[in-house]
mmCIF file of C-alpha atoms in Angstrom:
data_model
loop_
_atom_site.group_PDB
_atom_site.id
_atom_site.type_symbol
_atom_site.label_atom_id
_atom_site.label_comp_id
_atom_site.label_asym_id
_atom_site.label_seq_id
_atom_site.Cartn_x
_atom_site.Cartn_y
_atom_site.Cartn_z
ATOM 1 C CA MET Y 1 98.736 -138.449 31.875
ATOM 2 C CA ALA Y 2 98.874 -137.155 28.312
ATOM 3 C CA GLU Y 3 96.094 -139.132 27.272
ATOM 4 C CA LEU Y 4 94.086 -137.645 30.266
ATOM 5 C CA LEU Y 5 94.937 -133.878 29.280
ATOM 6 C CA GLU Y 6 94.047 -134.904 25.744
ATOM 7 C CA ALA Y 7 90.611 -136.064 26.608
ATOM 8 C CA VAL Y 8 90.200 -132.864 29.012
ATOM 9 C CA MET Y 9 90.846 -130.673 25.968
ATOM 10 C CA LEU Y 10 88.527 -132.742 23.814
ATOM 11 C CA ILE Y 11 85.758 -132.368 26.524
ATOM 12 C CA CYS Y 12 86.487 -128.610 26.927
ATOM 13 C CA PHE Y 13 85.739 -128.092 23.103
ATOM 14 C CA GLY Y 14 83.193 -130.536 22.795
ATOM 15 C CA LEU Y 15 81.008 -129.367 25.396
ATOM 16 C CA PRO Y 16 79.635 -126.259 23.794
ATOM 17 C CA TRP Y 17 78.569 -128.218 20.746
ATOM 18 C CA PRO Y 18 75.740 -129.832 22.232
ATOM 19 C CA LEU Y 19 74.338 -126.518 23.741
ATOM 20 C CA ASN Y 20 75.021 -124.734 20.596
ATOM 21 C CA ALA Y 21 72.880 -127.169 18.603
ATOM 22 C CA TYR Y 22 70.075 -127.145 21.321
ATOM 23 C CA LYS Y 23 70.088 -123.087 21.106
ATOM 24 C CA ASN Y 24 70.187 -123.118 17.090
ATOM 25 C CA TYR Y 25 67.243 -125.842 17.221
ATOM 26 C CA LYS Y 26 65.200 -123.316 19.306
ATOM 27 C CA ALA Y 27 66.206 -120.126 17.505
ATOM 28 C CA GLY Y 28 64.741 -122.116 14.230
ATOM 29 C CA THR Y 29 66.959 -119.970 11.925
ATOM 30 C CA ALA Y 30 70.432 -120.614 10.333
ATOM 31 C CA VAL Y 31 71.146 -117.043 10.225
ATOM 32 C CA GLY Y 32 74.127 -116.218 12.167
ATOM 33 C CA THR Y 33 75.335 -119.751 11.976
ATOM 34 C CA SER Y 34 78.740 -120.387 10.109
ATOM 35 C CA TRP Y 35 78.658 -123.608 8.195
ATOM 36 C CA GLN Y 36 82.634 -122.793 7.524
ATOM 37 C CA PHE Y 37 83.241 -123.010 10.928
ATOM 38 C CA ILE Y 38 81.241 -125.976 11.822
ATOM 39 C CA ALA Y 39 83.118 -127.590 8.571
ATOM 40 C CA LEU Y 40 86.539 -126.658 10.028
ATOM 41 C CA ILE Y 41 85.914 -128.143 13.489
ATOM 42 C CA THR Y 42 84.651 -131.186 11.716
ATOM 43 C CA ALA Y 43 87.948 -131.582 9.453
ATOM 44 C CA GLY Y 44 89.920 -130.741 12.991
ATOM 45 C CA TYR Y 45 88.251 -133.896 14.514
ATOM 46 C CA PHE Y 46 88.635 -136.008 11.382
ATOM 47 C CA ALA Y 47 92.026 -135.048 11.446
ATOM 48 C CA GLY Y 48 92.620 -135.905 15.142
ATOM 49 C CA ILE Y 49 91.078 -139.306 14.636
ATOM 50 C CA ALA Y 50 93.256 -139.970 11.554
ATOM 51 C CA ALA Y 51 96.144 -138.861 13.673
ATOM 52 C CA LYS Y 52 95.230 -141.648 16.216
ATOM 53 C CA PHE Y 53 95.076 -144.550 13.546
ATOM 54 C CA VAL Y 54 98.160 -143.147 11.726
ATOM 55 C CA SER Y 55 100.299 -143.093 15.172
ATOM 56 C CA GLY Y 56 98.843 -146.437 16.239
ATOM 57 C CA ASN Y 57 98.017 -144.606 19.358
ATOM 58 C CA LEU Y 58 94.658 -146.254 19.688
ATOM 59 C CA ASN Y 59 93.238 -145.645 23.139
ATOM 60 C CA TRP Y 60 90.204 -144.761 25.010
ATOM 61 C CA VAL Y 61 90.642 -141.202 24.073
ATOM 62 C CA LEU Y 62 89.520 -142.004 20.481
ATOM 63 C CA ALA Y 63 86.111 -142.622 21.973
ATOM 64 C CA VAL Y 64 85.925 -139.027 23.145
ATOM 65 C CA TYR Y 65 86.641 -137.770 19.618
ATOM 66 C CA PHE Y 66 83.837 -139.841 18.339
ATOM 67 C CA ILE Y 67 81.483 -138.316 20.899
ATOM 68 C CA ASN Y 68 82.611 -134.988 19.517
ATOM 69 C CA VAL Y 69 81.794 -135.998 16.224
ATOM 70 C CA ILE Y 70 78.437 -137.026 17.039
ATOM 71 C CA CYS Y 71 77.836 -133.828 18.364
ATOM 72 C CA ILE Y 72 79.035 -131.687 15.459
ATOM 73 C CA ALA Y 73 76.789 -134.089 13.572
ATOM 74 C CA ALA Y 74 73.836 -133.048 15.606
ATOM 75 C CA ASN Y 75 75.194 -129.381 14.559
ATOM 76 C CA TRP Y 76 75.120 -130.154 11.040
ATOM 77 C CA LEU Y 77 71.236 -131.658 11.311
ATOM 78 C CA VAL Y 78 70.221 -128.556 12.956
ATOM 79 C CA TYR Y 79 71.730 -126.019 10.728
ATOM 80 C CA PHE Y 80 70.134 -128.066 7.533
ATOM 81 C CA ARG Y 81 66.982 -128.264 9.184
ATOM 82 C CA ASN Y 82 67.204 -124.289 10.118
ATOM 83 C CA ARG Y 83 68.256 -123.583 6.290
ATOM 84 C CA ARG Y 84 65.186 -125.409 5.242
ATOM 85 C CA LEU Y 85 63.027 -123.710 7.644
ATOM 86 C CA ASP Y 86 64.619 -120.023 6.734
ATOM 87 C CA ALA Y 87 63.878 -121.275 2.844
ATOM 88 C CA ARG Y 88 60.451 -121.948 3.587
ATOM 89 C CA ARG Y 89 59.852 -118.687 5.506
ATOM 90 C CA CYS Y 90 61.083 -116.924 2.537
ATOM 91 C CA SER Y 91 59.020 -118.527 0.130
ATOM 92 C CA GLU Y 92 55.886 -117.723 2.125
ATOM 93 C CA LEU Y 93 56.984 -114.399 2.234
ATOM 94 C CA VAL Y 94 57.533 -113.848 -1.467
ATOM 95 C CA VAL Y 95 53.822 -115.567 -2.057
ATOM 96 C CA GLU Y 96 52.489 -113.128 0.330
ATOM 97 C CA GLU Y 97 53.988 -110.207 -1.340
ATOM 98 C CA GLU Y 98 52.740 -111.180 -4.674
ATOM 99 C CA THR Y 99 49.318 -111.517 -3.257
ATOM 100 C CA LEU Y 100 49.289 -108.357 -1.994
ATOM 101 C CA VAL Y 101 50.811 -106.827 -5.045
ATOM 102 C CA VAL Y 102 48.016 -108.882 -7.249
ATOM 103 C CA ALA Y 103 45.136 -107.597 -4.846
#
């Protein structure tokens, strides 16, 4: 029963991550995204995985941890993509402003 409850907890915490990745992908900006928060969640999942190995309690719930890590990884990819898009937009604005000043 404890395994089932742990899996339910992981699913409840993990389901928002694919939705968040999609929302941030569509937004196309990293503004408002906290890399510190994503890092904290990532560390938490890795701590949970490590706890499974340290305790020797390797069971099917470990698969749910790995699914959540994949979802968090997608958020990291979207975050860095959006940072790159933000930087590109910022450099385009600087070039545009410099062009206006010169003209």
